[in-house]
Structures are given as structure tokens and as C-alpha cells.
């Protein structure tokens, strides 16, 4: 196994020298063309930093030293400002990433439903730990705090596509199929899992035409809505419902905003901001 993460004694990730080599002329020209489209979406160009970092990853597979320089130049930022953002968010990789990022959720619900066991067995199966990549460069394995799909726990994601109700065996089959180059269909979403570089380009804001493929919301997510329709349940419309703009409760607030102080947590004989009733 090749360990991609070079770290100093203090734990700070260093950028390999080869990542600072200049882009080829044709690659750089295409990057500038794409960056121009991204920057044009924002009233202040520095706001385009997040998608530009994804754009760099779509070319290099991670945020390289030359990618940092490119973003800084295009957005009139310092390399320190760009690096500060690139090292803050976990979707930006500062060392070579696998073709597929496989994230095993080990947060509370997934953990007790089997996520910890999935992590242990898949980590042993691949011979790598958190944020490490298989020697063939195919799989980067991550422990994820939450995959945002608790109703399907335990959940695994491959390049941020959902694989619901997983088991150790199904996840090991998933990573084996990805390494073998097979088309793998997620439980919900696109018809197959795309590569890390392809997904990075989508996150940069360039559509791949796959948004309407596959299943959107699954049965478990829709169960509450189905129950509400069957039983004619509607949203509450009492004194704690949102007040119309111009009511006393929204005076001084921007249009569409309401105060959060007048909530059901106040006793019936209390008003927001008032002194508690005697005896309390």
C-alpha cells in the first residue's frame, strides 16, 4: 500500500513538489475558460473560490500546489487565503485521492445499526485506514460523521452517491466492483457512480446531464408524507404559526423573517421577553 499523506512532525500536510509543476498550455487554457464561466456567476469574484477548488480537483484529482496558485491568480487572492479554505473543508483533498471516495458513516445511528462493523471489516479488507488510498489508486476510504441519510442506516457513500442499508459484505462487494471497473448503481441518484474527477466538475457548477436519473427520495423518506396525506394531516395554524409581514411580532425584521422567541416553549401565561409569572 502506498501512503499518500506526507505529514510533518506537527501534523501539517505538505504538498509534494510534483504538484507544483506548471500546467500544460492546453490544460491551463481550458482551466481559464472554465474559470471565467464560474467567476461570472458571482458579483464578487472571490466568492467563486469554492467551485474553483472543485474545478482544480476535476483536473488534478486533488488540490495541487499549482491549483492553489491558479485560484489565487484568477481571484486576486494570496496563496495563504486559498490554502486556508482548501484545508478547512474535507471535500478538498491535499494529496492524491482515489478514483472513488468511499465514506462509511460511523455517527450514532449508523454506528449502532452496524456502521462500526462495516468500517472495521472494509478497512481490513482493503488494508487501509481513514483518508488512505489503495495502492491501485482506486479507493480512498473515509470515516464520515454523517452521510445525511439516517432513515437508511447504516449508509455508505461512493463519491457522494448513496448506498443504503448496507452490511459489511455488501460494502466489500461495492469496493471490489469499483476496483474492478464495473458500473455500480447507487441506491438512489444517478444510474452509476461517476469518478471523483467527474463529480468534482459537477461540484464546480458544470452539469453532467445526470440530475434526473434514478430514484430521488426513497420509500422511507416519503413515509411521513404518505401518512399525512392518508390521515389528512396539515401544518398547524395556531398562534405560534408564522405571522404575516407587518405584524407586531415581525416589526423591525427584514421581509420574510420572523422572531424565534415566541415559541411553544413559553408557558401559556408568558409572553416573549416578559418576566416569568409569580411563583415560577
mmCIF file of C-alpha atoms in Angstrom:
data_model
loop_
_atom_site.group_PDB
_atom_site.id
_atom_site.type_symbol
_atom_site.label_atom_id
_atom_site.label_comp_id
_atom_site.label_asym_id
_atom_site.label_seq_id
_atom_site.Cartn_x
_atom_site.Cartn_y
_atom_site.Cartn_z
ATOM 1 C CA UNK A 1 0.000 0.000 0.000
ATOM 2 C CA UNK A 2 1.238 3.451 -0.854
ATOM 3 C CA UNK A 3 0.607 6.056 1.833
ATOM 4 C CA UNK A 4 -0.205 9.316 0.090
ATOM 5 C CA UNK A 5 -0.373 11.651 3.054
ATOM 6 C CA UNK A 6 3.010 13.230 3.769
ATOM 7 C CA UNK A 7 2.862 14.927 7.133
ATOM 8 C CA UNK A 8 5.323 16.931 9.187
ATOM 9 C CA UNK A 9 6.012 16.173 12.841
ATOM 10 C CA UNK A 10 3.432 18.843 13.733
ATOM 11 C CA UNK A 11 0.813 17.024 11.665
ATOM 12 C CA UNK A 12 0.554 19.625 8.889
ATOM 13 C CA UNK A 13 0.114 18.143 5.439
ATOM 14 C CA UNK A 14 2.854 19.081 2.991
ATOM 15 C CA UNK A 15 2.385 19.468 -0.760
ATOM 16 C CA UNK A 16 4.603 17.270 -2.889
ATOM 17 C CA UNK A 17 6.998 19.064 -5.226
ATOM 18 C CA UNK A 18 5.483 17.466 -8.342
ATOM 19 C CA UNK A 19 2.126 19.046 -7.534
ATOM 20 C CA UNK A 20 3.693 22.448 -8.143
ATOM 21 C CA UNK A 21 4.805 21.729 -11.707
ATOM 22 C CA UNK A 22 3.127 24.111 -14.201
ATOM 23 C CA UNK A 23 0.040 23.058 -16.138
ATOM 24 C CA UNK A 24 0.463 22.164 -19.800
ATOM 25 C CA UNK A 25 -0.524 25.082 -22.023
ATOM 26 C CA UNK A 26 -3.701 23.421 -23.317
ATOM 27 C CA UNK A 27 -4.813 22.386 -19.825
ATOM 28 C CA UNK A 28 -4.195 25.873 -18.481
ATOM 29 C CA UNK A 29 -6.128 27.461 -21.350
ATOM 30 C CA UNK A 30 -9.144 25.213 -20.672
ATOM 31 C CA UNK A 31 -8.937 25.960 -16.950
ATOM 32 C CA UNK A 32 -9.045 29.690 -17.649
ATOM 33 C CA UNK A 33 -12.048 29.254 -19.968
ATOM 34 C CA UNK A 34 -13.917 27.237 -17.341
ATOM 35 C CA UNK A 35 -12.910 29.577 -14.523
ATOM 36 C CA UNK A 36 -14.232 32.549 -16.464
ATOM 37 C CA UNK A 37 -17.678 30.910 -16.588
ATOM 38 C CA UNK A 38 -17.594 30.163 -12.867
ATOM 39 C CA UNK A 39 -16.453 33.631 -11.806
ATOM 40 C CA UNK A 40 -19.139 35.273 -13.963
ATOM 41 C CA UNK A 41 -21.824 33.850 -11.666
ATOM 42 C CA UNK A 42 -20.735 35.948 -8.681
ATOM 43 C CA UNK A 43 -20.911 39.704 -8.025
ATOM 44 C CA UNK A 44 -17.539 39.469 -6.244
ATOM 45 C CA UNK A 45 -15.105 37.111 -7.878
ATOM 46 C CA UNK A 46 -13.503 35.950 -4.631
ATOM 47 C CA UNK A 47 -16.843 34.249 -3.897
ATOM 48 C CA UNK A 48 -16.013 31.782 -6.669
ATOM 49 C CA UNK A 49 -13.209 30.172 -4.647
ATOM 50 C CA UNK A 50 -15.143 27.072 -3.540
ATOM 51 C CA UNK A 51 -16.225 25.984 -7.047
ATOM 52 C CA UNK A 52 -12.792 26.850 -8.442
ATOM 53 C CA UNK A 53 -11.166 24.491 -5.954
ATOM 54 C CA UNK A 54 -13.528 21.757 -7.181
ATOM 55 C CA UNK A 55 -12.556 22.693 -10.734
ATOM 56 C CA UNK A 56 -8.889 22.189 -9.888
ATOM 57 C CA UNK A 57 -9.734 18.785 -8.395
ATOM 58 C CA UNK A 58 -11.590 17.825 -11.566
ATOM 59 C CA UNK A 59 -8.307 18.257 -13.440
ATOM 60 C CA UNK A 60 -5.677 17.099 -10.938
ATOM 61 C CA UNK A 61 -7.677 14.748 -8.721
ATOM 62 C CA UNK A 62 -6.812 16.830 -5.654
ATOM 63 C CA UNK A 63 -5.933 20.429 -4.781
ATOM 64 C CA UNK A 64 -2.383 20.723 -6.013
ATOM 65 C CA UNK A 65 0.157 23.443 -5.364
ATOM 66 C CA UNK A 66 -0.306 24.665 -8.922
ATOM 67 C CA UNK A 67 -4.074 24.604 -8.370
ATOM 68 C CA UNK A 68 -3.646 26.855 -5.343
ATOM 69 C CA UNK A 69 -1.557 29.245 -7.442
ATOM 70 C CA UNK A 70 -4.154 29.205 -10.226
ATOM 71 C CA UNK A 71 -7.065 30.051 -7.902
ATOM 72 C CA UNK A 72 -5.075 32.806 -6.210
ATOM 73 C CA UNK A 73 -4.141 34.376 -9.545
ATOM 74 C CA UNK A 74 -7.656 34.241 -11.007
ATOM 75 C CA UNK A 75 -9.338 35.621 -7.888
ATOM 76 C CA UNK A 76 -6.678 38.133 -6.802
ATOM 77 C CA UNK A 77 -6.150 36.307 -3.522
ATOM 78 C CA UNK A 78 -2.994 35.274 -1.729
ATOM 79 C CA UNK A 79 -1.994 31.627 -1.776
ATOM 80 C CA UNK A 80 -2.379 31.659 2.016
ATOM 81 C CA UNK A 81 -6.039 32.688 1.666
ATOM 82 C CA UNK A 82 -6.694 29.924 -0.848
ATOM 83 C CA UNK A 83 -4.851 27.313 1.229
ATOM 84 C CA UNK A 84 -6.790 28.331 4.315
ATOM 85 C CA UNK A 85 -10.039 27.431 2.572
ATOM 86 C CA UNK A 86 -8.687 24.293 0.884
ATOM 87 C CA UNK A 87 -7.521 22.866 4.210
ATOM 88 C CA UNK A 88 -10.764 23.698 6.042
ATOM 89 C CA UNK A 89 -13.269 21.633 4.037
ATOM 90 C CA UNK A 90 -12.941 17.844 3.889
ATOM 91 C CA UNK A 91 -14.141 17.586 0.286
ATOM 92 C CA UNK A 92 -10.913 19.260 -0.799
ATOM 93 C CA UNK A 93 -8.012 16.808 -0.845
ATOM 94 C CA UNK A 94 -4.432 17.985 -0.388
ATOM 95 C CA UNK A 95 -2.879 14.728 -1.531
ATOM 96 C CA UNK A 96 -3.743 12.347 -4.408
ATOM 97 C CA UNK A 97 -7.233 10.940 -3.959
ATOM 98 C CA UNK A 98 -8.590 7.674 -5.244
ATOM 99 C CA UNK A 99 -10.853 7.392 -8.257
ATOM 100 C CA UNK A 100 -13.642 6.663 -5.779
ATOM 101 C CA UNK A 101 -14.040 8.114 -2.292
ATOM 102 C CA UNK A 102 -15.911 5.600 -0.160
ATOM 103 C CA UNK A 103 -17.308 7.133 3.025
ATOM 104 C CA UNK A 104 -18.594 4.890 5.799
ATOM 105 C CA UNK A 105 -20.877 6.675 8.248
ATOM 106 C CA UNK A 106 -19.949 5.900 11.857
ATOM 107 C CA UNK A 107 -22.089 8.540 13.526
ATOM 108 C CA UNK A 108 -24.527 7.488 16.251
ATOM 109 C CA UNK A 109 -27.415 5.879 14.352
ATOM 110 C CA UNK A 110 -25.331 4.265 11.626
ATOM 111 C CA UNK A 111 -22.826 3.085 14.231
ATOM 112 C CA UNK A 112 -25.384 1.221 16.327
ATOM 113 C CA UNK A 113 -27.000 -0.186 13.173
ATOM 114 C CA UNK A 114 -23.691 -1.689 12.058
ATOM 115 C CA UNK A 115 -21.598 1.168 10.685
ATOM 116 C CA UNK A 116 -18.681 0.495 13.027
ATOM 117 C CA UNK A 117 -18.574 -3.126 11.935
ATOM 118 C CA UNK A 118 -18.737 -2.106 8.281
ATOM 119 C CA UNK A 119 -15.812 0.259 8.813
ATOM 120 C CA UNK A 120 -13.699 -2.344 10.606
ATOM 121 C CA UNK A 121 -14.270 -5.063 8.017
ATOM 122 C CA UNK A 122 -13.905 -2.877 4.920
ATOM 123 C CA UNK A 123 -10.773 -1.199 6.317
ATOM 124 C CA UNK A 124 -9.242 -4.638 6.915
ATOM 125 C CA UNK A 125 -10.461 -5.882 3.519
ATOM 126 C CA UNK A 126 -8.758 -3.003 1.695
ATOM 127 C CA UNK A 127 -5.748 -2.788 4.003
ATOM 128 C CA UNK A 128 -6.125 0.962 4.520
ATOM 129 C CA UNK A 129 -7.377 3.351 7.193
ATOM 130 C CA UNK A 130 -9.098 6.728 7.220
ATOM 131 C CA UNK A 131 -8.148 9.031 4.320
ATOM 132 C CA UNK A 132 -5.812 6.432 2.883
ATOM 133 C CA UNK A 133 -5.850 5.119 -0.668
ATOM 134 C CA UNK A 134 -5.381 1.636 -2.084
ATOM 135 C CA UNK A 135 -2.135 1.003 -3.967
ATOM 136 C CA UNK A 136 -4.008 0.825 -7.288
ATOM 137 C CA UNK A 137 -5.306 4.368 -6.720
ATOM 138 C CA UNK A 138 -8.933 3.242 -6.950
ATOM 139 C CA UNK A 139 -10.382 3.651 -3.446
ATOM 140 C CA UNK A 140 -9.898 6.313 -0.792
ATOM 141 C CA UNK A 141 -11.597 5.232 2.421
ATOM 142 C CA UNK A 142 -13.091 7.730 4.862
ATOM 143 C CA UNK A 143 -14.860 7.676 8.200
ATOM 144 C CA UNK A 144 -17.780 10.064 7.800
ATOM 145 C CA UNK A 145 -19.546 11.830 10.667
ATOM 146 C CA UNK A 146 -22.904 11.784 8.870
ATOM 147 C CA UNK A 147 -23.986 10.789 5.378
ATOM 148 C CA UNK A 148 -27.304 12.654 5.830
ATOM 149 C CA UNK A 149 -29.498 9.591 5.290
ATOM 150 C CA UNK A 150 -30.302 8.345 8.795
ATOM 151 C CA UNK A 151 -33.545 6.706 7.650
ATOM 152 C CA UNK A 152 -31.437 4.205 5.689
ATOM 153 C CA UNK A 153 -28.775 3.455 8.294
ATOM 154 C CA UNK A 154 -26.162 2.144 8.004
ATOM 155 C CA UNK A 155 -25.255 4.237 4.964
ATOM 156 C CA UNK A 156 -22.146 4.253 2.786
ATOM 157 C CA UNK A 157 -21.412 6.797 0.066
ATOM 158 C CA UNK A 158 -19.229 6.411 -3.011
ATOM 159 C CA UNK A 159 -18.311 9.796 -4.476
ATOM 160 C CA UNK A 160 -21.338 11.147 -2.567
ATOM 161 C CA UNK A 161 -23.830 8.711 -4.096
ATOM 162 C CA UNK A 162 -25.995 6.810 -1.598
ATOM 163 C CA UNK A 163 -25.733 3.124 -0.772
ATOM 164 C CA UNK A 164 -28.457 2.455 1.784
ATOM 165 C CA UNK A 165 -28.984 -0.269 4.399
ATOM 166 C CA UNK A 166 -25.500 -1.628 3.966
ATOM 167 C CA UNK A 167 -23.785 -4.640 5.527
ATOM 168 C CA UNK A 168 -20.093 -5.475 5.753
ATOM 169 C CA UNK A 169 -20.460 -7.967 2.880
ATOM 170 C CA UNK A 170 -22.405 -5.593 0.607
ATOM 171 C CA UNK A 171 -19.850 -2.824 1.177
ATOM 172 C CA UNK A 172 -16.929 -5.127 0.480
ATOM 173 C CA UNK A 173 -18.671 -6.142 -2.747
ATOM 174 C CA UNK A 174 -19.148 -2.455 -3.564
ATOM 175 C CA UNK A 175 -15.451 -1.606 -3.252
ATOM 176 C CA UNK A 176 -14.454 -4.766 -5.130
ATOM 177 C CA UNK A 177 -16.758 -3.857 -8.026
ATOM 178 C CA UNK A 178 -15.442 -0.297 -8.131
ATOM 179 C CA UNK A 179 -11.843 -1.534 -8.187
ATOM 180 C CA UNK A 180 -12.730 -3.980 -10.972
ATOM 181 C CA UNK A 181 -14.063 -1.148 -13.148
ATOM 182 C CA UNK A 182 -17.667 -2.334 -13.094
ATOM 183 C CA UNK A 183 -20.581 0.086 -13.424
ATOM 184 C CA UNK A 184 -22.031 0.374 -9.934
ATOM 185 C CA UNK A 185 -25.549 1.727 -9.385
ATOM 186 C CA UNK A 186 -26.262 3.597 -6.141
ATOM 187 C CA UNK A 187 -29.484 3.001 -4.210
ATOM 188 C CA UNK A 188 -30.683 6.483 -5.125
ATOM 189 C CA UNK A 189 -29.408 9.082 -7.573
ATOM 190 C CA UNK A 190 -27.596 8.696 -10.873
ATOM 191 C CA UNK A 191 -27.636 5.402 -12.758
ATOM 192 C CA UNK A 192 -23.984 4.731 -11.872
ATOM 193 C CA UNK A 193 -21.236 6.126 -9.699
ATOM 194 C CA UNK A 194 -19.030 8.610 -11.562
ATOM 195 C CA UNK A 195 -15.341 9.170 -10.902
ATOM 196 C CA UNK A 196 -14.027 11.611 -8.311
ATOM 197 C CA UNK A 197 -12.834 13.943 -11.076
ATOM 198 C CA UNK A 198 -16.206 13.864 -12.832
ATOM 199 C CA UNK A 199 -18.060 14.612 -9.604
ATOM 200 C CA UNK A 200 -15.635 17.435 -8.827
ATOM 201 C CA UNK A 201 -16.510 19.068 -12.127
ATOM 202 C CA UNK A 202 -20.214 18.872 -11.257
ATOM 203 C CA UNK A 203 -19.491 20.462 -7.873
ATOM 204 C CA UNK A 204 -17.673 23.218 -9.748
ATOM 205 C CA UNK A 205 -21.008 24.006 -11.403
ATOM 206 C CA UNK A 206 -20.847 22.181 -14.732
ATOM 207 C CA UNK A 207 -23.871 19.958 -15.314
ATOM 208 C CA UNK A 208 -23.323 16.361 -16.424
ATOM 209 C CA UNK A 209 -26.925 15.775 -17.502
ATOM 210 C CA UNK A 210 -27.499 13.069 -14.888
ATOM 211 C CA UNK A 211 -29.571 15.064 -12.386
ATOM 212 C CA UNK A 212 -32.854 13.330 -13.285
ATOM 213 C CA UNK A 213 -31.512 9.793 -13.411
ATOM 214 C CA UNK A 214 -32.513 7.119 -10.968
ATOM 215 C CA UNK A 215 -34.569 7.285 -7.786
ATOM 216 C CA UNK A 216 -34.780 10.570 -5.891
ATOM 217 C CA UNK A 217 -36.376 10.160 -2.472
ATOM 218 C CA UNK A 218 -36.754 6.577 -1.282
ATOM 219 C CA UNK A 219 -39.767 4.995 0.459
ATOM 220 C CA UNK A 220 -38.549 5.630 3.998
ATOM 221 C CA UNK A 221 -38.089 9.336 3.298
ATOM 222 C CA UNK A 222 -41.597 9.604 1.849
ATOM 223 C CA UNK A 223 -43.405 7.598 4.542
ATOM 224 C CA UNK A 224 -44.237 10.624 6.679
ATOM 225 C CA UNK A 225 -45.714 12.459 3.695
ATOM 226 C CA UNK A 226 -47.809 9.423 2.779
ATOM 227 C CA UNK A 227 -49.164 9.147 6.331
ATOM 228 C CA UNK A 228 -50.030 12.845 6.378
ATOM 229 C CA UNK A 229 -51.980 12.514 3.121
ATOM 230 C CA UNK A 230 -53.776 9.348 4.229
ATOM 231 C CA UNK A 231 -54.861 10.953 7.515
ATOM 232 C CA UNK A 232 -55.478 14.454 6.168
ATOM 233 C CA UNK A 233 -52.860 15.964 8.441
ATOM 234 C CA UNK A 234 -51.955 19.582 7.756
ATOM 235 C CA UNK A 235 -49.441 22.037 9.138
ATOM 236 C CA UNK A 236 -50.540 23.760 12.372
ATOM 237 C CA UNK A 237 -52.185 27.152 12.017
ATOM 238 C CA UNK A 238 -52.362 28.364 15.617
ATOM 239 C CA UNK A 239 -50.990 31.372 17.455
ATOM 240 C CA UNK A 240 -47.453 30.094 17.006
ATOM 241 C CA UNK A 241 -47.680 29.900 13.204
ATOM 242 C CA UNK A 242 -45.531 32.320 11.248
ATOM 243 C CA UNK A 243 -47.010 35.831 11.380
ATOM 244 C CA UNK A 244 -47.643 37.864 8.261
ATOM 245 C CA UNK A 245 -45.143 40.580 7.432
ATOM 246 C CA UNK A 246 -46.090 43.767 9.236
ATOM 247 C CA UNK A 247 -47.476 42.047 12.354
ATOM 248 C CA UNK A 248 -46.156 43.231 15.681
ATOM 249 C CA UNK A 249 -44.105 40.058 16.019
ATOM 250 C CA UNK A 250 -42.105 40.884 12.902
ATOM 251 C CA UNK A 251 -41.704 44.607 13.391
ATOM 252 C CA UNK A 252 -38.183 45.720 12.628
ATOM 253 C CA UNK A 253 -37.277 42.441 10.910
ATOM 254 C CA UNK A 254 -36.434 42.027 7.261
ATOM 255 C CA UNK A 255 -39.220 40.827 4.923
ATOM 256 C CA UNK A 256 -39.761 37.096 5.206
ATOM 257 C CA UNK A 257 -38.064 36.850 8.609
ATOM 258 C CA UNK A 258 -39.740 36.173 11.932
ATOM 259 C CA UNK A 259 -38.698 36.143 15.542
ATOM 260 C CA UNK A 260 -37.874 32.807 17.139
ATOM 261 C CA UNK A 261 -38.585 33.975 20.690
ATOM 262 C CA UNK A 262 -42.354 33.462 20.705
ATOM 263 C CA UNK A 263 -42.317 29.658 20.604
ATOM 264 C CA UNK A 264 -44.317 26.901 22.305
ATOM 265 C CA UNK A 265 -41.529 26.684 24.901
ATOM 266 C CA UNK A 266 -43.049 29.787 26.547
ATOM 267 C CA UNK A 267 -45.711 28.950 29.120
ATOM 268 C CA UNK A 268 -49.280 29.892 28.284
ATOM 269 C CA UNK A 269 -49.236 32.863 30.671
ATOM 270 C CA UNK A 270 -45.882 34.162 29.402
ATOM 271 C CA UNK A 271 -45.109 36.459 26.501
ATOM 272 C CA UNK A 272 -41.730 36.542 24.851
ATOM 273 C CA UNK A 273 -39.478 38.911 26.758
ATOM 274 C CA UNK A 274 -41.799 39.240 29.761
ATOM 275 C CA UNK A 275 -40.998 38.385 33.359
ATOM 276 C CA UNK A 276 -41.942 34.882 34.461
ATOM 277 C CA UNK A 277 -45.311 34.561 36.239
ATOM 278 C CA UNK A 278 -45.200 34.738 40.035
ATOM 279 C CA UNK A 279 -44.294 31.546 41.779
ATOM 280 C CA UNK A 280 -42.099 30.292 38.942
#
